[in-house]
Short mmCIF file of C-alpha atoms in Angstrom, two decimals:
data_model
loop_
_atom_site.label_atom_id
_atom_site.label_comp_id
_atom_site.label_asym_id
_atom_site.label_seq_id
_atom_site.Cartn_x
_atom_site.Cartn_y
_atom_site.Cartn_z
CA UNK A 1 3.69 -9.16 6.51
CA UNK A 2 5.27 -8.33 10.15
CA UNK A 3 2.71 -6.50 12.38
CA UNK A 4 3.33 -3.25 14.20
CA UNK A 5 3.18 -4.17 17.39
CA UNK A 6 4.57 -1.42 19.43
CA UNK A 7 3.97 2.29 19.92
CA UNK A 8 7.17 3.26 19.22
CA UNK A 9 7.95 1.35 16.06
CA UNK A 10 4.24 3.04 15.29
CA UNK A 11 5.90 6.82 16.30
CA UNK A 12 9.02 6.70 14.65
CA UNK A 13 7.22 5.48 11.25
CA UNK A 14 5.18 8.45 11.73
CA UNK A 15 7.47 10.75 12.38
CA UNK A 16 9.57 9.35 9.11
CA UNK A 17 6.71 10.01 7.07
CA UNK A 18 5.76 13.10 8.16
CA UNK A 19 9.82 14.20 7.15
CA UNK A 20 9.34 12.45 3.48
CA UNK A 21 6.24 14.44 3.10
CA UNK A 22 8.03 17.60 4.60
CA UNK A 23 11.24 17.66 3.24
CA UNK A 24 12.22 14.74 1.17
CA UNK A 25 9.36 14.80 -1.49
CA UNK A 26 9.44 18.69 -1.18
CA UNK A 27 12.82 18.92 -2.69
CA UNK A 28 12.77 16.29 -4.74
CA UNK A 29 10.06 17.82 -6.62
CA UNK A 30 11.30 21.52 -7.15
CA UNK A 31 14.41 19.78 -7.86
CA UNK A 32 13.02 18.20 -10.69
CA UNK A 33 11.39 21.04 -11.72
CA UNK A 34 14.66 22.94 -11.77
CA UNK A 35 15.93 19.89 -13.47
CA UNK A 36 13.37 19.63 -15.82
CA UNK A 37 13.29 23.79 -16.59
CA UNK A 38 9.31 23.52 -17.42
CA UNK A 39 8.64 20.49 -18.25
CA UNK A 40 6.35 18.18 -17.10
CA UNK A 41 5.10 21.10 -14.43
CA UNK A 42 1.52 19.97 -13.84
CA UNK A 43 2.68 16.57 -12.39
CA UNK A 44 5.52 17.80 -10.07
CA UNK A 45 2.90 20.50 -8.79
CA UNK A 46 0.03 17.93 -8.51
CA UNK A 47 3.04 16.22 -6.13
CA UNK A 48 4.52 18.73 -4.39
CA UNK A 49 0.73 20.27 -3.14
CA UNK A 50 -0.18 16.54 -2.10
CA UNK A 51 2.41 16.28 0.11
CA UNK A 52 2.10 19.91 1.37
CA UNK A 53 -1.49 18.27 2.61
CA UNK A 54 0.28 15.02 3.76
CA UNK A 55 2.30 17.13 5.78
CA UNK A 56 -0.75 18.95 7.59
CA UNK A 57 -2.42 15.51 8.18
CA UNK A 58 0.79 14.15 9.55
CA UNK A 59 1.13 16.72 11.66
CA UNK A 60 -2.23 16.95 12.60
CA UNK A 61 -1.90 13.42 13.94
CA UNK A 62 1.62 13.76 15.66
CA UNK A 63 0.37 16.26 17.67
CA UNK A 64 -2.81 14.40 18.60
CA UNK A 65 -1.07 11.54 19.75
CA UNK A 66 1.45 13.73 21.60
CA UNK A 67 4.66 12.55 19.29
CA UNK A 68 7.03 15.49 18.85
CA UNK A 69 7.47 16.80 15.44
CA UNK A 70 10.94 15.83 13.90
CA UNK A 71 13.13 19.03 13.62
CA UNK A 72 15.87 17.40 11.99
CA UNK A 73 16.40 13.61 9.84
CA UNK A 74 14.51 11.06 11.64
CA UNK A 75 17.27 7.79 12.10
CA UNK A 76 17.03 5.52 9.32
CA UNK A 77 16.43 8.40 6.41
CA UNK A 78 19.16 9.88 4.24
CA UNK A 79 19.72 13.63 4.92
CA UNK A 80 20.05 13.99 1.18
CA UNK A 81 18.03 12.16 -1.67
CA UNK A 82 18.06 13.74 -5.08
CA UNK A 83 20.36 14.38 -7.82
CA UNK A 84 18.59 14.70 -10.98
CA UNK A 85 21.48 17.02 -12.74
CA UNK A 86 21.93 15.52 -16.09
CA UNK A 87 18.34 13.27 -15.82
CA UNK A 88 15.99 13.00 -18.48
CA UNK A 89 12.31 13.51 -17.97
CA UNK A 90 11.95 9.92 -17.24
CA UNK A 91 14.77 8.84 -15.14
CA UNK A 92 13.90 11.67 -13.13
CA UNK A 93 10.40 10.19 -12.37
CA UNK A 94 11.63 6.93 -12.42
CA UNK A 95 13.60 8.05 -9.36
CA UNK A 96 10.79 10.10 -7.90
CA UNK A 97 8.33 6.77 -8.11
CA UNK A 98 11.15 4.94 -6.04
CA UNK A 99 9.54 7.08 -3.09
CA UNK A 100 6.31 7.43 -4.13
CA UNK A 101 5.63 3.73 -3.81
CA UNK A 102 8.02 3.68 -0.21
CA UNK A 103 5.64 6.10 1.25
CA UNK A 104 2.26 3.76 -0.30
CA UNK A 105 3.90 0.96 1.39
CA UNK A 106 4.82 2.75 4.61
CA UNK A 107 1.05 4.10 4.98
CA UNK A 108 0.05 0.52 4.46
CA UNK A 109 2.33 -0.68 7.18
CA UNK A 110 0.37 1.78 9.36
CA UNK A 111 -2.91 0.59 8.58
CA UNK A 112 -2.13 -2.68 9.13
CA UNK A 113 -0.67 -1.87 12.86
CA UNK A 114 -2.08 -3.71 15.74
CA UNK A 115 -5.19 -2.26 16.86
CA UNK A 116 -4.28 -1.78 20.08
CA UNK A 117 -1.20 0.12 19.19
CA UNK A 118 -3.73 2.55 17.59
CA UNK A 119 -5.87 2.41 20.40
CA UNK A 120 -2.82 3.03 22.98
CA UNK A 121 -2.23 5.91 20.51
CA UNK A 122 -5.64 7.43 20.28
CA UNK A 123 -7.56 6.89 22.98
CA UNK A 124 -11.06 7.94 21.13
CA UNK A 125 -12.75 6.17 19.07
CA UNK A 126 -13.64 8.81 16.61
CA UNK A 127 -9.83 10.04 16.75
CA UNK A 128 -9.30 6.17 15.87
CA UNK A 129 -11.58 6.19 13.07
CA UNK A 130 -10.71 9.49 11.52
CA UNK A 131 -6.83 8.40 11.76
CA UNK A 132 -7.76 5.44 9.58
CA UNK A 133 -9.35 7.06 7.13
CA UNK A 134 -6.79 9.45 7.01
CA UNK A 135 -4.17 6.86 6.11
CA UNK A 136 -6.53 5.28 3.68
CA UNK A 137 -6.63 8.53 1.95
CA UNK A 138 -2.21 8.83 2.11
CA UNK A 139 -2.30 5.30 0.40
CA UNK A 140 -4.30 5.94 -2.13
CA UNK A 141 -2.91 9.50 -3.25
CA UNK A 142 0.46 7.89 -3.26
CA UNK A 143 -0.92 5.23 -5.32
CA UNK A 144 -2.10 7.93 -8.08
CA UNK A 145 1.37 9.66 -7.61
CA UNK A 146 3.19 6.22 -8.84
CA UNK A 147 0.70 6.22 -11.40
CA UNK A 148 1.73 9.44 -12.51
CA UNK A 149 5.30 8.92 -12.23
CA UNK A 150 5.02 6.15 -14.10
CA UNK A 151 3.05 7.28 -16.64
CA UNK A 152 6.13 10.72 -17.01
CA UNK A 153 8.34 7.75 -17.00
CA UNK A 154 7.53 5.38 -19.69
CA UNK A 155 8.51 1.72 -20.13
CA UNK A 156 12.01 2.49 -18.85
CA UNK A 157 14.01 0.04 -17.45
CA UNK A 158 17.52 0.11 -15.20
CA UNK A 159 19.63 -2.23 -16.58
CA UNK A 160 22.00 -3.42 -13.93
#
């Protein structure tokens, strides 16, 4: 698995996640729930206040670092993401999982950064530390949401 090895490959992934969490996941969720008129409401909340606290850890951590908070798409991300009009329960969280398991991977791809990218990023040790565990904590809530959405989904399968 390639290495972050830079600061800036480091801040732009950062700033990235922090828009998925802000804006991406956001509206896919109350999308679905408009989609879904009721249904399924307990797992697109549990979602949608997850990354509300994703957000605020993001953040907290962009601003640490002294990385500028993205006011508009970061390059690389779509400016628009869901359509669910017409979706069933599951395809819908088939199609939220898609991201769910992008933004797993992503935190993972931090973790796994250089340590002296990190350490040119946070000069403190205990900033350092607290960063980490931070990140720990994104991977494995957006390891429980692709267990949920898996779990709305079923055993469905695209057939191509």
């Amino acid at each position: 698995m390639p290495v972050i090895e830079e600061r800036s490959v480091l801040e732009d992934l950062l700033r990235r996640m922090y828009w998925i969490e802000a804006e991406m996941e956001q509206l896919g969720t109350w999308e679905a729930r408009i989609q879904l008129m009721g249904d399924s409401t307990e797992a697109l909340q549990k979602l949608a206040h997850d990354s509300d606290k994703h957000r605020n850890i993001l953040q907290k951590w962009l601003l640490i670092a002294g990385i500028s908070i993205p006011l508009n798409t970061p390059p690389g991300l779509p400016s628009v993401m869901f359509n669910f009009n017409g979706m069933a329960s599951a395809w819908v969280f088939h199609e939220i999982m898609k991201y769910e398991i992008l933004a797993r991977d992503s935190y993972i791809d931090i973790l796994n950064a250089d340590n002296s990218v990190i350490e040119d990023m946070f000069h403190d040790e205990t900033n350092r530390k607290e960063f980490i565990n931070d990140i720990k904590k994104l991977v494995k809530d957006e390891e429980e949401h692709r267990k949920i959405c898996s779990s709305q989904a079923g055993g469905i399968k695209k057939i191509v």
